[in-house]
């Protein structure tokens, strides 16, 4: 019995229920928001420690033996993702205190936040494919509601696209689960993996694999299925944007990593080739889209798309080194991207707009904020010694070793264009003189020092994480390497879940 | 039975996708409702349709004796129906709110957030 596998799901669910119980008390909800996410972070670190200790930590819900009941499985990749969920959840909960308005809080912002975290953690930890679908839906429903809290016109328009495409992707996922169950008669992922290996004719399996790829591709915002993301992510409050940017697409990426290493590894030439092209085009379109934008959060949204391409590239190359790079990239990206969104929120709070053309002079007025922006921005572009450099270095080295020159060139080019976008934000927002008509046009309510520091605190913490990853690359590389080794050894996963087979 | 079901499911999928490609947001939601039902029928059919054999074992009966229907897909469909119900009721409320705010029933008019 290992309770630490279930606790990352149970704690946010309980916290969500508790904050529902204190529906009228904003103070209590805020308290539970911070305490609940802090507890989630603590438990996730416990889980990570015991996964490092034991390899796979498994819990059969209700005591039903593996292929029959629902199994919760944590391997190293799941544990890393859950720790990141804890970090991001905590940072966003602290950031929400000064930024989320009364209207949002009274309409259930905190319960939804907890529910979203429960869905994300559940998706990372489940070992059952139908259960994965259920956690996806929990997460989606919470994200729908968070996205439209506030009810502005842009939010509604963004939400319709977001809801439609995500529901479509869920239906494709559900159909694929149905077909897979019809062929194999099981839902446990380890059992599915074992039985797929016994199937002689792979044609139907390949078709189902592509259905999974499309479904998770929509959720991960991969080319050509990413259009809902830049249409929706800049509309809600910044704390919500940051949470979505850090976690939601990464759940899709995680599902792709899980399914295409454990289950669909029977015709790598076919499936992973498609993934490779998808990855290349995702990187390119994302970064080019960002280059055309002049709105802070839209630029960042397009960069999410382009970074997803790097992660998929790690999966698609399917060599040990490439998977290490992919895992490392996810690790680094979640922290950096959330941080950039949080900074865009501080800038918006100080200057009253997201439009680059109307911003300016932030570095002169708040030099600390400028430095804090540079850390994640340069890390995103892959400048040493920050975390992004090692992630990109490992991936590009892996692609050269695999002999895929095209993708190497594209990855390097995209890195350069990312630097261009980040320089653009730096020059427009922080460096240039503030436009003269600014003060008259935009009215900003005064911000107390205490609130400002509450907003800066999570940014400082995440920036410290980025620098830590950069300076201790080897430590994190070892973790990513162990996670990739587990991914490349499906038999280990199967044995751990089902017990040693004769 | 299975061939008929296959055709029916195919037709529902096709109709749903046609509806989703229309510009009206009301038709979009109708398409979503149809497609989630099509997926449920698909699970139900693909897992094998067994007539007159409910998955109930009589007292002192042989659990492995007769051919019985597989209860798992029914549980899956039940779960999927409940989830779809929740999500679709959200979608219906969303289009109502969106209509109240934007005042058009046309996806082509809703491109403020596009780029």
mmCIF file of C-alpha atoms in Angstrom, chain A residues 130 133-134 137 141 144-145 148 151-154 156-161 163-164 167-168 171 174-175 177-179 181-183 187 230-231 234-235 293 298 302, chain B residues 13 20 25 28 32 35-36 39-40 42-43 46-47 70 72-73 76 79-80 83 86-88 90-91 94-95 97-98 101-102 107 109-115:
data_model
loop_
_atom_site.group_PDB
_atom_site.id
_atom_site.type_symbol
_atom_site.label_atom_id
_atom_site.label_comp_id
_atom_site.label_asym_id
_atom_site.label_seq_id
_atom_site.Cartn_x
_atom_site.Cartn_y
_atom_site.Cartn_z
ATOM 1 C CA UNK A 130 -10.340 4.967 -19.728
ATOM 2 C CA UNK A 133 -10.116 9.936 -20.370
ATOM 3 C CA UNK A 134 -12.077 10.640 -17.197
ATOM 4 C CA UNK A 137 -12.610 15.517 -18.742
ATOM 5 C CA UNK A 141 -14.412 21.015 -17.387
ATOM 6 C CA UNK A 144 -13.673 25.662 -19.355
ATOM 7 C CA UNK A 145 -15.156 27.295 -16.296
ATOM 8 C CA UNK A 148 -14.931 32.098 -18.996
ATOM 9 C CA UNK A 151 -17.586 36.790 -19.042
ATOM 10 C CA UNK A 152 -15.972 39.297 -21.370
ATOM 11 C CA UNK A 153 -16.564 39.206 -25.098
ATOM 12 C CA UNK A 154 -13.091 37.982 -25.992
ATOM 13 C CA UNK A 156 -16.586 33.970 -24.869
ATOM 14 C CA UNK A 157 -15.204 33.891 -28.386
ATOM 15 C CA UNK A 158 -12.008 32.206 -27.258
ATOM 16 C CA UNK A 159 -13.943 29.745 -25.119
ATOM 17 C CA UNK A 160 -16.191 28.569 -27.961
ATOM 18 C CA UNK A 161 -13.161 27.560 -30.014
ATOM 19 C CA UNK A 163 -14.446 24.065 -25.911
ATOM 20 C CA UNK A 164 -15.318 22.794 -29.379
ATOM 21 C CA UNK A 167 -14.547 18.214 -26.957
ATOM 22 C CA UNK A 168 -13.810 16.968 -30.459
ATOM 23 C CA UNK A 171 -14.583 12.222 -28.657
ATOM 24 C CA UNK A 174 -13.111 7.959 -26.608
ATOM 25 C CA UNK A 175 -13.679 6.357 -30.019
ATOM 26 C CA UNK A 177 -10.456 3.671 -26.599
ATOM 27 C CA UNK A 178 -13.591 1.871 -27.817
ATOM 28 C CA UNK A 179 -11.825 0.449 -30.856
ATOM 29 C CA UNK A 181 -11.068 -2.314 -26.270
ATOM 30 C CA UNK A 182 -12.883 -4.098 -29.088
ATOM 31 C CA UNK A 183 -9.589 -5.452 -30.377
ATOM 32 C CA UNK A 187 -8.232 -1.095 -20.549
ATOM 33 C CA UNK A 230 -3.575 31.347 -29.323
ATOM 34 C CA UNK A 231 -7.282 32.178 -29.692
ATOM 35 C CA UNK A 234 -4.677 35.461 -23.698
ATOM 36 C CA UNK A 235 -8.291 36.077 -22.670
ATOM 37 C CA UNK A 293 2.378 39.449 -32.870
ATOM 38 C CA UNK A 298 -0.210 36.326 -27.618
ATOM 39 C CA UNK A 302 2.478 31.158 -29.848
ATOM 40 C CA UNK B 13 -20.573 10.700 -37.214
ATOM 41 C CA UNK B 20 -19.994 21.165 -36.618
ATOM 42 C CA UNK B 25 -23.063 28.102 -32.997
ATOM 43 C CA UNK B 28 -22.194 23.459 -33.605
ATOM 44 C CA UNK B 32 -21.216 18.004 -30.473
ATOM 45 C CA UNK B 35 -20.811 13.060 -32.068
ATOM 46 C CA UNK B 36 -20.662 12.124 -28.397
ATOM 47 C CA UNK B 39 -18.854 7.534 -29.810
ATOM 48 C CA UNK B 40 -20.997 5.842 -27.163
ATOM 49 C CA UNK B 42 -19.289 2.822 -31.191
ATOM 50 C CA UNK B 43 -17.988 1.527 -27.855
ATOM 51 C CA UNK B 46 -17.281 -2.690 -31.082
ATOM 52 C CA UNK B 47 -17.133 -4.561 -27.792
ATOM 53 C CA UNK B 70 -19.492 -8.119 -21.497
ATOM 54 C CA UNK B 72 -17.472 -3.468 -19.011
ATOM 55 C CA UNK B 73 -18.507 -1.567 -22.175
ATOM 56 C CA UNK B 76 -17.848 2.685 -20.012
ATOM 57 C CA UNK B 79 -19.583 6.884 -17.580
ATOM 58 C CA UNK B 80 -19.205 8.498 -20.976
ATOM 59 C CA UNK B 83 -19.473 13.040 -18.647
ATOM 60 C CA UNK B 86 -22.070 17.512 -17.940
ATOM 61 C CA UNK B 87 -19.847 18.861 -20.650
ATOM 62 C CA UNK B 88 -22.658 19.446 -23.119
ATOM 63 C CA UNK B 90 -21.833 23.512 -20.045
ATOM 64 C CA UNK B 91 -21.560 24.033 -23.808
ATOM 65 C CA UNK B 94 -21.761 28.828 -22.916
ATOM 66 C CA UNK B 95 -23.390 29.460 -26.294
ATOM 67 C CA UNK B 97 -23.970 33.486 -22.693
ATOM 68 C CA UNK B 98 -21.867 34.012 -25.793
ATOM 69 C CA UNK B 101 -22.698 39.098 -25.179
ATOM 70 C CA UNK B 102 -21.722 38.924 -28.842
ATOM 71 C CA UNK B 107 -18.814 31.777 -36.116
ATOM 72 C CA UNK B 109 -18.339 37.074 -36.848
ATOM 73 C CA UNK B 110 -16.427 35.809 -33.837
ATOM 74 C CA UNK B 111 -12.886 36.448 -34.817
ATOM 75 C CA UNK B 112 -11.786 39.147 -32.420
ATOM 76 C CA UNK B 113 -9.411 36.729 -30.756
ATOM 77 C CA UNK B 114 -8.061 35.279 -34.002
ATOM 78 C CA UNK B 115 -4.909 36.605 -35.477
#
